[in-house]
Amino acid sequence: MRTDPADPAADSASQPRLSAPVAGLTGLLALVSALAAGQLVAAFVGPGASPFFAVGNAAIDLTPGWLKDFAVRSFGTADKTVLLAGMAVVLVAVAVAAGLVSRRRPLPGQLIIGFFGVLGIAAVLARSDLGQLAVVAPLVSLLAGVGVFGLLHRAALSRGVSASRRAFLGTVAAAGAAGVAGALAGSAKDADGSRAGVGPLTAARPAPPIPADADFAKLGTPAFLTPNSGFYRIDTALVVPQVRAEDWRLRLHGMVDREITYRYDDIRNRPLVERIVTLCCVSNPVGGPYISTARFLGVDLADLLSEAGVRPGAEQLFSTSVDGFTAGTPLATVLEPGRGAMLAIGMNGEPLPIKHGFPARLVVPGLYGYVSATKWVTDLEVTTWSARQAYWLKRGWAEQAPVKTESRIDAPRGTAAAGKVRVAGTAWAQHTGIDRVEVRLDDGPWRQAVLSAEVTVDAWRMWWAELDATPGAHTVTVRATDRTGATQTDRVADVVPDGATGWHTITFTAS
Ligand SMILES: Nc1nc2c(c(=O)[nH]1)N[C@H]1C(S)=C(S)[C@@H](COP(=O)(O)O)O[C@H]1N2
Ligand SMILES: [Mo]
């Protein structure tokens, strides 16, 4: 039977084409090659140059505030894993689709892969913290993706089954080798070794010892000091920045008489002060977990600033992290005598953990982290509010963000034996101090709780109380009063723009 040459379908049917599985596999292998090549080059020019992570970071920075809120609320610190997994699923689907639309000619698939390569280039270029060399990583990634797609396509189409199988297996081996080499080269440059080599950091002025009655952990409160492994973590970084102490520089500049650049040893060789500080995230909902306490070791920011000489008219200390995050801290707070604002290099007797900002971060008692606690800090600019707008300020969060007086119930959880029920938890009013905590069972009277020893006004305070509970379901409510005499408001406010308020309540069943 003759087919009509004017019928395009009939015409193309005579051309050789890949089977659907082979076409999909071609797309998939091109993707894997592209990602592996990008990782390999990124291991040398900096982990942030990886096109995969750069696109993820761009997605985070472009995410509208409400969606980010939702992600943090739904997935907590796992939000990044969810994002990366989602990206991987999308990429695999697109790669397979790129293969399927290219069963005759490689061009359509190559255009799709090339488009994603361009996205990677754009994402890397958009990062202010990477050198120009960084663009090599997504560029090599793009060329690898498009090139491998073309080669595999040709091999599968024109050569025998065994030749194309060899080409496919060769690609898998090469991409695997590139990935492994990238991981090895990356780890040789990473910060773990540097941190391990820092050696002991000693405090000229150590924090006071923690008294035994600083917490009621046996009754269910958190431990007074949070172990580093359990300290909450909040940041926008997809890959934890890896900065070696040897490479770290802190530039202090802007409205100052003398610009100064500090190295790690410049800081560690100064007399170090250790302070106990409770850090809290503005995104912590009432009763939430984003609050922890540690012994931070470092130097006074006020000392560094006085060495540089702050000029009149300056309003904020604008800090920048190696990953591009920025925070704006009121200079008046940083310079306030007795505030204890610090550049920290140690945490609970160790060099700062990498996740918590190694080699150095800021800690300002009494302010939410997003306006004060820049991790992996590399730049301090003394400036005005109008000159620079920090990361979360641009996204609708407040410029001034002192921590609000709050309290939380940690026990009981769910059930308790009827009769005398011990209720326990924590309360905080950083830099002001907690004077009183009261609890209430159902609609009963407020009862004063027993407070733990006050270690410092900059840290949380634990409490417990005994309540009489009949068998059945009950509600417990808590409220704290700070040292100014102000009782925590019961008005419910969302975390945006400057921190949640309201009384924490829990329910439990007594039996
Ligand atoms: N580089 C960098 N530093 C950052 C952030 C960030 O996203 N990037 N987040 C800030 C916020 S919102 C908080 S609450 C604290 C949390 O510090 P932690 O992770 O050590 O608990 O870090 C602050 N420092
Ligand atoms: Mo935060």
Coordinates of C-alpha atoms and ligand atoms in Angstrom, one line a residue:
M1 CA 0.0 0.0 0.0
R2 CA 1.3 3.4 -0.9
T3 CA 1.0 6.3 1.5
D4 CA 0.3 9.8 0.5
P5 CA 3.6 11.7 0.7
A6 CA 1.5 14.8 1.5
D7 CA 0.4 13.2 4.7
P8 CA 3.0 14.4 7.3
A9 CA 2.2 11.6 9.7
A10 CA 2.7 9.0 7.2
D11 CA 5.9 10.6 6.0
S12 CA 7.4 10.8 9.4
A13 CA 6.4 7.3 10.2
S14 CA 9.0 6.2 7.8
Q15 CA 11.8 8.0 9.7
P16 CA 13.5 6.0 12.4
R17 CA 12.5 6.9 15.9
L18 CA 13.3 6.0 19.5
S19 CA 11.1 3.7 21.5
A20 CA 9.3 5.6 24.3
P21 CA 11.4 4.0 27.1
V22 CA 14.7 4.7 25.3
A23 CA 13.6 8.3 24.6
G24 CA 12.6 8.9 28.3
L25 CA 15.9 7.3 29.5
T26 CA 17.8 9.6 27.1
G27 CA 16.3 12.6 28.8
L28 CA 16.9 11.3 32.2
L29 CA 20.5 10.5 31.6
A30 CA 21.1 13.9 30.1
L31 CA 19.6 15.4 33.3
V32 CA 21.8 13.3 35.5
S33 CA 24.8 14.2 33.5
A34 CA 23.9 17.9 33.7
L35 CA 23.5 17.8 37.5
A36 CA 26.6 15.8 38.1
A37 CA 28.7 18.1 35.9
G38 CA 27.3 21.2 37.7
Q39 CA 28.0 19.6 41.2
L40 CA 31.6 18.8 40.1
V41 CA 32.4 22.3 39.0
A42 CA 30.6 23.8 42.0
A43 CA 32.8 21.8 44.3
F44 CA 35.7 23.9 43.0
V45 CA 34.1 27.3 42.6
G46 CA 31.9 27.2 45.7
P47 CA 28.9 25.1 46.7
G48 CA 26.5 28.0 46.1
A49 CA 27.4 27.8 42.4
S50 CA 25.6 24.4 42.0
P51 CA 22.8 25.2 39.5
F52 CA 20.4 22.9 41.4
F53 CA 20.9 24.6 44.7
A54 CA 21.1 28.1 43.2
V55 CA 17.7 27.5 41.6
G56 CA 16.4 26.3 44.9
N57 CA 17.7 29.3 46.7
A58 CA 16.2 31.6 44.1
A59 CA 12.9 29.9 44.6
I60 CA 13.2 30.5 48.4
D61 CA 14.1 34.2 47.9
L62 CA 11.2 34.7 45.4
T63 CA 8.7 32.8 47.5
P64 CA 5.9 35.1 48.7
G65 CA 5.9 35.6 52.5
W66 CA 2.6 33.8 53.0
L67 CA 3.8 30.7 51.2
K68 CA 7.0 30.7 53.1
D69 CA 5.1 31.0 56.4
F70 CA 2.9 28.1 55.3
A71 CA 6.0 26.0 54.4
V72 CA 7.7 26.7 57.7
R73 CA 4.5 26.0 59.6
S74 CA 3.7 22.8 57.7
F75 CA 7.2 21.3 57.4
G76 CA 9.2 23.2 60.0
T77 CA 12.9 22.9 59.3
A78 CA 12.2 20.1 56.8
D79 CA 10.7 22.8 54.4
K80 CA 14.0 22.8 52.5
T81 CA 14.0 19.0 52.0
V82 CA 10.5 19.3 50.8
L83 CA 11.5 22.0 48.3
L84 CA 14.5 20.0 47.0
A85 CA 12.4 16.8 46.7
G86 CA 9.8 18.8 44.8
M87 CA 12.4 20.3 42.5
A88 CA 13.8 16.8 41.8
V89 CA 10.4 15.4 40.9
V90 CA 9.8 18.3 38.5
L91 CA 13.2 17.9 36.9
V92 CA 12.8 14.2 36.4
A93 CA 9.4 14.7 34.8
V94 CA 10.6 17.4 32.5
A95 CA 13.7 15.3 31.5
V96 CA 11.6 12.3 30.6
A97 CA 9.1 14.6 28.7
A98 CA 12.1 16.2 26.9
G99 CA 13.1 12.7 25.8
L100 CA 9.5 11.7 24.7
V101 CA 9.0 14.8 22.5
S102 CA 12.3 14.1 20.8
R103 CA 11.8 10.6 19.5
R104 CA 12.9 11.5 16.0
R105 CA 15.1 14.6 16.3
P106 CA 17.1 15.6 19.4
L107 CA 16.4 19.3 19.0
P108 CA 13.1 19.7 21.0
G109 CA 14.6 17.9 24.0
Q110 CA 17.8 19.9 23.7
L111 CA 15.9 23.1 23.7
I112 CA 14.0 22.1 26.9
I113 CA 17.1 21.0 28.7
G114 CA 18.9 24.2 27.4
F115 CA 16.0 26.3 28.9
F116 CA 16.5 24.8 32.3
G117 CA 20.3 25.3 31.9
V118 CA 19.6 29.0 31.3
L119 CA 17.5 29.1 34.5
G120 CA 20.5 27.7 36.4
I121 CA 22.8 30.3 34.9
A122 CA 20.3 33.1 35.8
A123 CA 19.9 31.8 39.4
V124 CA 23.7 31.6 39.9
L125 CA 24.2 35.1 38.4
A126 CA 21.5 36.5 40.7
R127 CA 23.5 35.6 43.8
S128 CA 25.4 38.5 45.0
D129 CA 27.7 36.4 47.2
L130 CA 29.3 34.4 44.4
G131 CA 32.3 35.4 42.2
Q132 CA 32.0 35.7 38.5
L133 CA 33.7 32.3 38.1
A134 CA 30.7 30.7 39.6
V135 CA 28.8 30.9 36.3
V136 CA 31.1 28.2 34.9
A137 CA 29.2 25.6 37.0
P138 CA 25.7 26.1 35.4
L139 CA 27.3 26.7 32.0
V140 CA 29.2 23.4 32.1
S141 CA 25.9 21.8 33.4
L142 CA 24.0 23.2 30.4
L143 CA 26.6 22.0 27.9
A144 CA 26.7 18.5 29.5
G145 CA 22.9 18.2 29.5
V146 CA 22.5 19.3 25.8
G147 CA 25.6 17.4 24.7
V148 CA 24.8 14.1 26.4
F149 CA 21.3 14.3 25.1
G150 CA 22.5 14.7 21.5
L151 CA 25.1 12.0 21.8
L152 CA 22.8 9.4 23.4
H153 CA 20.1 10.3 20.9
R154 CA 22.4 9.7 18.0
A155 CA 23.8 6.5 19.5
A156 CA 20.3 5.1 20.1
L157 CA 19.0 6.0 16.8
S158 CA 21.7 5.1 14.3
R159 CA 23.8 2.4 15.9
G160 CA 23.0 -1.0 17.0
V161 CA 21.5 -2.0 20.3
S162 CA 24.8 -3.0 21.8
A163 CA 26.5 0.3 20.7
S164 CA 23.7 2.3 22.2
R165 CA 23.7 0.2 25.4
R166 CA 27.5 0.9 25.7
A167 CA 26.8 4.7 25.2
F168 CA 24.1 4.6 27.9
L169 CA 26.2 2.7 30.4
G170 CA 29.2 4.9 29.7
T171 CA 27.1 8.0 30.4
V172 CA 25.9 6.5 33.7
A173 CA 29.5 5.7 34.7
A174 CA 30.8 9.2 33.7
A175 CA 28.0 11.0 35.5
G176 CA 28.4 8.9 38.6
A177 CA 32.2 9.5 38.6
A178 CA 31.6 13.2 38.2
G179 CA 29.1 13.2 41.1
V180 CA 31.5 11.3 43.4
A181 CA 34.5 13.5 42.4
G182 CA 32.4 16.6 43.1
A183 CA 31.4 15.3 46.5
L184 CA 35.0 14.4 47.4
A185 CA 36.4 17.7 46.1
G186 CA 33.7 19.6 47.9
S187 CA 34.3 17.9 51.2
A188 CA 38.0 18.5 51.0
K189 CA 37.2 22.2 50.9
D190 CA 34.4 22.2 53.5
A191 CA 34.4 23.7 56.9
D192 CA 34.3 20.7 59.1
G193 CA 38.1 20.2 59.1
S194 CA 38.7 23.9 59.7
R195 CA 36.2 23.8 62.6
A196 CA 37.9 20.7 64.1
G197 CA 41.2 22.5 63.9
V198 CA 40.2 25.6 65.7
G199 CA 41.1 24.1 69.0
P200 CA 39.8 25.1 72.4
L201 CA 38.4 28.6 72.7
T202 CA 38.7 30.0 76.2
A203 CA 36.7 32.7 77.8
A204 CA 38.5 35.5 79.6
R205 CA 35.1 36.1 81.3
P206 CA 33.2 32.8 81.4
A207 CA 29.4 32.7 82.0
P208 CA 28.4 31.9 85.6
P209 CA 27.8 28.2 86.3
I210 CA 24.2 27.1 85.8
P211 CA 22.5 26.4 89.2
A212 CA 20.7 23.0 89.6
D213 CA 17.3 24.7 89.9
A214 CA 17.6 26.6 86.6
D215 CA 15.2 24.2 85.1
F216 CA 12.6 21.6 86.1
A217 CA 13.4 19.2 83.4
K218 CA 12.2 16.3 85.6
L219 CA 8.7 17.9 85.5
G220 CA 8.8 18.4 81.7
T221 CA 10.4 21.8 81.1
P222 CA 13.2 22.1 78.6
A223 CA 16.8 21.9 79.9
F224 CA 18.0 25.3 80.8
L225 CA 20.8 25.1 78.2
T226 CA 19.8 23.6 74.9
P227 CA 22.4 21.2 73.6
N228 CA 23.8 22.3 70.2
S229 CA 22.3 19.3 68.5
G230 CA 18.8 20.3 69.7
F231 CA 19.1 24.0 69.2
Y232 CA 16.4 25.2 66.8
R233 CA 17.6 26.2 63.4
I234 CA 16.0 28.8 61.1
D235 CA 17.7 30.2 57.9
T236 CA 17.1 30.6 54.2
A237 CA 20.2 28.6 53.2
L238 CA 19.5 25.5 51.2
V239 CA 23.0 24.3 51.5
V240 CA 24.6 25.2 54.8
P241 CA 27.3 27.7 54.0
Q242 CA 30.8 26.1 54.3
V243 CA 33.3 28.8 55.4
R244 CA 36.7 27.9 56.7
A245 CA 38.0 29.9 59.6
E246 CA 41.2 30.5 57.6
D247 CA 39.2 32.1 54.7
W248 CA 36.8 34.0 56.8
R249 CA 36.9 37.9 56.8
L250 CA 34.7 40.3 58.5
R251 CA 34.6 43.8 56.9
L252 CA 33.4 46.6 59.1
H253 CA 32.7 49.7 57.1
G254 CA 30.1 52.4 56.1
M255 CA 29.6 55.4 58.4
V256 CA 32.8 54.9 60.3
D257 CA 36.1 56.8 60.6
R258 CA 38.2 53.7 59.8
E259 CA 37.2 50.7 57.8
I260 CA 38.5 47.5 59.5
T261 CA 38.7 43.9 58.2
Y262 CA 39.0 41.2 60.9
R263 CA 40.3 37.7 60.5
Y264 CA 39.4 34.7 62.6
D265 CA 42.5 34.9 64.7
D266 CA 42.0 38.6 65.3
I267 CA 38.8 37.8 67.0
R268 CA 39.7 34.6 68.9
N269 CA 42.9 36.2 70.3
R270 CA 41.0 38.9 72.0
P271 CA 39.7 38.5 75.5
L272 CA 36.5 36.5 74.9
V273 CA 33.3 37.0 76.9
E274 CA 30.8 34.2 77.4
R275 CA 27.1 35.0 77.7
I276 CA 24.0 33.0 78.2
V277 CA 21.3 34.1 75.7
T278 CA 17.9 32.7 74.7
L279 CA 17.5 33.1 71.0
C280 CA 14.0 33.2 69.6
C281 CA 12.5 33.3 66.1
V282 CA 9.8 35.8 65.2
S283 CA 8.1 33.0 63.3
N284 CA 7.6 31.1 66.6
P285 CA 3.8 30.7 67.0
V286 CA 2.4 30.9 70.6
G287 CA 3.5 27.7 72.2
G288 CA 6.0 26.9 69.4
P289 CA 9.4 25.3 69.4
Y290 CA 11.6 28.0 67.8
I291 CA 13.4 29.1 71.0
S292 CA 16.6 27.8 72.6
T293 CA 19.3 28.9 75.0
A294 CA 23.1 28.6 74.8
R295 CA 26.3 29.9 76.2
F296 CA 27.7 32.1 73.4
L297 CA 31.4 33.1 73.4
G298 CA 32.7 36.1 71.5
V299 CA 33.5 39.8 71.6
D300 CA 31.4 42.8 72.2
L301 CA 30.1 44.4 69.0
A302 CA 30.4 47.8 70.7
D303 CA 34.2 47.3 71.1
L304 CA 34.6 46.6 67.3
L305 CA 32.4 49.6 66.5
S306 CA 34.3 51.9 68.8
E307 CA 37.6 50.8 67.1
A308 CA 36.1 51.8 63.8
G309 CA 34.6 55.0 65.1
V310 CA 30.9 55.3 64.4
R311 CA 30.0 58.6 62.6
P312 CA 27.0 60.7 63.8
G313 CA 23.8 60.1 62.0
A314 CA 24.2 56.3 61.7
E315 CA 21.1 54.3 62.6
Q316 CA 21.5 50.6 61.8
L317 CA 24.1 47.9 61.8
F318 CA 23.5 46.2 58.5
S319 CA 25.0 42.7 58.6
T320 CA 25.4 40.4 55.6
S321 CA 26.0 36.7 55.6
V322 CA 28.2 34.8 53.1
D323 CA 24.9 33.4 51.6
G324 CA 23.4 36.8 51.0
F325 CA 21.1 37.0 54.0
T326 CA 21.0 40.4 55.6
A327 CA 19.7 41.8 58.9
G328 CA 19.4 45.4 60.1
T329 CA 19.9 45.9 63.9
P330 CA 19.2 49.3 65.6
L331 CA 22.7 50.7 66.3
A332 CA 21.3 52.2 69.6
T333 CA 20.6 48.7 70.8
V334 CA 24.0 47.3 69.7
L335 CA 25.8 50.2 71.4
E336 CA 23.6 50.2 74.6
P337 CA 25.8 49.7 77.6
G338 CA 25.0 46.4 79.2
R339 CA 23.1 45.0 76.2
G340 CA 25.7 42.4 75.5
A341 CA 25.4 42.5 71.7
M342 CA 28.1 40.2 70.4
L343 CA 30.0 38.7 67.5
A344 CA 30.0 35.1 68.6
I345 CA 32.5 32.4 67.6
G346 CA 31.6 29.8 70.3
M347 CA 28.5 28.0 71.5
N348 CA 28.2 25.8 74.6
G349 CA 31.9 25.3 74.9
E350 CA 32.6 24.5 71.2
P351 CA 33.4 26.5 68.1
L352 CA 30.0 27.6 66.6
P353 CA 28.4 24.6 64.8
I354 CA 28.4 25.0 61.1
K355 CA 24.6 25.1 61.0
H356 CA 24.7 27.9 63.6
G357 CA 27.0 30.2 61.7
F358 CA 30.6 28.9 61.9
P359 CA 33.0 30.8 61.9
A360 CA 31.1 33.7 63.3
R361 CA 27.6 35.1 63.9
L362 CA 25.9 38.0 65.6
V363 CA 23.9 37.6 68.9
V364 CA 21.9 40.5 70.3
P365 CA 20.0 39.6 73.5
G366 CA 16.4 40.7 73.4
L367 CA 15.9 41.0 69.6
Y368 CA 14.3 38.4 67.3
G369 CA 16.9 36.5 65.2
Y370 CA 15.8 38.0 61.9
V371 CA 16.9 41.5 62.9
S372 CA 20.0 40.6 64.8
A373 CA 21.5 37.1 64.6
T374 CA 23.2 36.9 61.2
K375 CA 25.0 33.6 60.8
W376 CA 28.1 33.2 58.7
V377 CA 28.4 36.9 58.9
T378 CA 31.1 38.5 56.7
D379 CA 30.1 42.1 56.4
L380 CA 29.0 44.8 58.9
E381 CA 27.9 48.1 57.4
V382 CA 27.2 51.1 59.7
T383 CA 24.4 52.9 57.9
T384 CA 20.9 54.5 58.0
W385 CA 17.5 52.8 57.7
S386 CA 16.8 54.5 54.4
A387 CA 20.1 53.4 52.8
R388 CA 19.7 49.7 53.2
Q389 CA 16.8 47.4 53.7
A390 CA 17.4 43.9 55.2
Y391 CA 16.1 40.6 53.8
W392 CA 12.9 40.2 55.9
L393 CA 12.2 44.0 56.0
K394 CA 11.8 43.9 52.3
R395 CA 9.3 41.1 52.7
G396 CA 7.0 43.0 55.0
W397 CA 8.4 42.2 58.5
A398 CA 9.0 45.0 61.0
E399 CA 12.1 47.1 61.3
Q400 CA 12.1 47.1 65.1
A401 CA 11.6 43.7 66.6
P402 CA 12.2 43.3 70.3
V403 CA 11.2 39.8 71.6
K404 CA 7.7 39.8 73.1
T405 CA 7.0 38.5 76.6
E406 CA 5.6 35.0 76.2
S407 CA 5.2 31.7 78.1
R408 CA 4.6 28.1 77.0
I409 CA 3.2 25.0 78.7
D410 CA 5.4 21.9 78.2
A411 CA 3.7 19.4 80.5
P412 CA 1.4 17.6 80.8
R413 CA 1.2 16.2 77.3
G414 CA -2.2 14.7 76.6
T415 CA -2.9 12.8 79.7
A416 CA -2.3 12.9 83.5
A417 CA -3.4 11.1 86.6
A418 CA -6.5 12.8 88.1
G419 CA -5.8 14.6 91.4
K420 CA -2.8 16.8 91.8
V421 CA -1.5 17.5 88.3
R422 CA 1.9 19.1 87.8
V423 CA 2.0 21.7 85.0
A424 CA 5.4 23.0 83.9
G425 CA 6.9 25.1 81.1
T426 CA 8.9 28.1 80.3
A427 CA 8.5 31.9 80.0
W428 CA 10.7 34.6 78.5
A429 CA 11.1 38.3 78.3
Q430 CA 14.7 38.7 77.1
H431 CA 16.7 41.5 78.5
T432 CA 13.8 42.5 80.8
G433 CA 13.3 39.4 82.9
I434 CA 10.3 37.3 84.1
D435 CA 8.8 38.2 87.5
R436 CA 5.7 36.1 87.6
V437 CA 4.0 33.2 85.8
E438 CA 0.4 32.3 86.5
V439 CA -1.6 29.3 85.4
R440 CA -5.3 28.5 85.3
L441 CA -7.2 25.3 85.1
D442 CA -10.3 25.6 82.9
D443 CA -12.0 28.8 84.0
G444 CA -10.7 28.6 87.6
P445 CA -8.6 31.3 89.3
W446 CA -5.1 32.2 88.3
R447 CA -2.5 30.4 90.4
Q448 CA 1.0 31.6 90.8
A449 CA 3.7 29.1 89.5
V450 CA 7.0 28.4 91.1
L451 CA 9.8 30.0 89.1
S452 CA 13.3 28.6 88.5
A453 CA 16.5 30.4 89.6
E454 CA 17.0 33.4 87.4
V455 CA 20.3 32.9 85.6
T456 CA 20.2 36.1 83.5
V457 CA 17.4 38.4 82.3
D458 CA 18.6 37.5 78.8
A459 CA 17.4 33.9 79.2
W460 CA 14.2 32.0 79.6
R461 CA 12.9 31.0 83.0
M462 CA 11.2 27.7 83.9
W463 CA 8.1 27.3 86.0
W464 CA 5.8 24.7 87.5
A465 CA 2.6 24.6 89.4
E466 CA 0.3 22.0 90.9
L467 CA -3.4 22.0 89.9
D468 CA -6.3 19.9 91.1
A469 CA -7.9 18.1 88.2
T470 CA -11.0 15.9 88.4
P471 CA -11.2 13.0 85.9
G472 CA -12.1 14.3 82.4
A473 CA -10.8 16.8 79.9
H474 CA -9.2 20.0 81.0
T475 CA -7.6 23.1 79.6
V476 CA -4.6 24.9 81.1
T477 CA -3.7 28.5 80.3
V478 CA -0.5 30.3 81.1
R479 CA 0.5 34.0 81.2
A480 CA 3.8 35.7 82.3
T481 CA 4.5 39.1 83.8
D482 CA 7.8 40.7 83.1
R483 CA 10.0 42.9 85.3
T484 CA 8.3 46.1 84.1
G485 CA 5.1 44.8 85.6
A486 CA 3.5 44.2 82.2
T487 CA 1.5 41.0 81.9
Q488 CA 1.7 39.2 78.6
T489 CA -1.3 40.2 76.4
D490 CA -4.1 37.8 75.6
R491 CA -4.7 39.5 72.3
V492 CA -4.0 37.0 69.6
A493 CA -1.5 38.3 67.0
D494 CA 0.0 36.4 64.0
V495 CA 3.8 36.1 63.7
V496 CA 3.8 38.7 60.9
P497 CA 5.1 41.5 61.2
D498 CA 6.8 41.5 64.5
G499 CA 6.0 38.3 66.5
A500 CA 3.0 36.3 67.8
T501 CA 1.1 37.2 71.0
G502 CA -1.6 35.4 73.0
W503 CA -1.9 33.0 75.8
H504 CA -0.8 29.5 75.3
T505 CA -3.3 26.8 76.2
I506 CA -3.2 23.1 76.2
T507 CA -5.7 20.4 76.8
F508 CA -5.2 17.1 78.7
T509 CA -7.4 14.3 80.0
A510 CA -7.1 13.3 83.6
S511 CA -8.0 9.7 84.4
Ligands
LIG1 N1 22.8 33.8 57.3 C1 21.6 33.8 57.9 N2 21.5 34.1 59.2 C2 20.4 34.1 59.9 C3 19.2 33.7 59.2 C4 19.3 33.3 57.9 O1 18.2 33.0 57.2 N3 20.5 33.4 57.3 N4 18.0 33.6 59.9 C5 17.9 34.4 61.2 C6 16.8 34.0 62.0 S1 15.2 34.4 61.3 C7 16.9 33.4 63.2 S2 15.5 33.2 64.2 C8 18.2 33.0 63.7 C9 18.2 31.5 64.1 O2 19.4 31.1 64.5 P1 19.7 29.6 64.7 O3 19.4 28.9 63.4 O4 21.1 29.5 65.2 O5 18.8 29.1 65.8 O6 19.2 33.2 62.7 C10 19.2 34.4 62.0 N5 20.3 34.4 61.2
MO2 MO 13.8 33.9 62.8

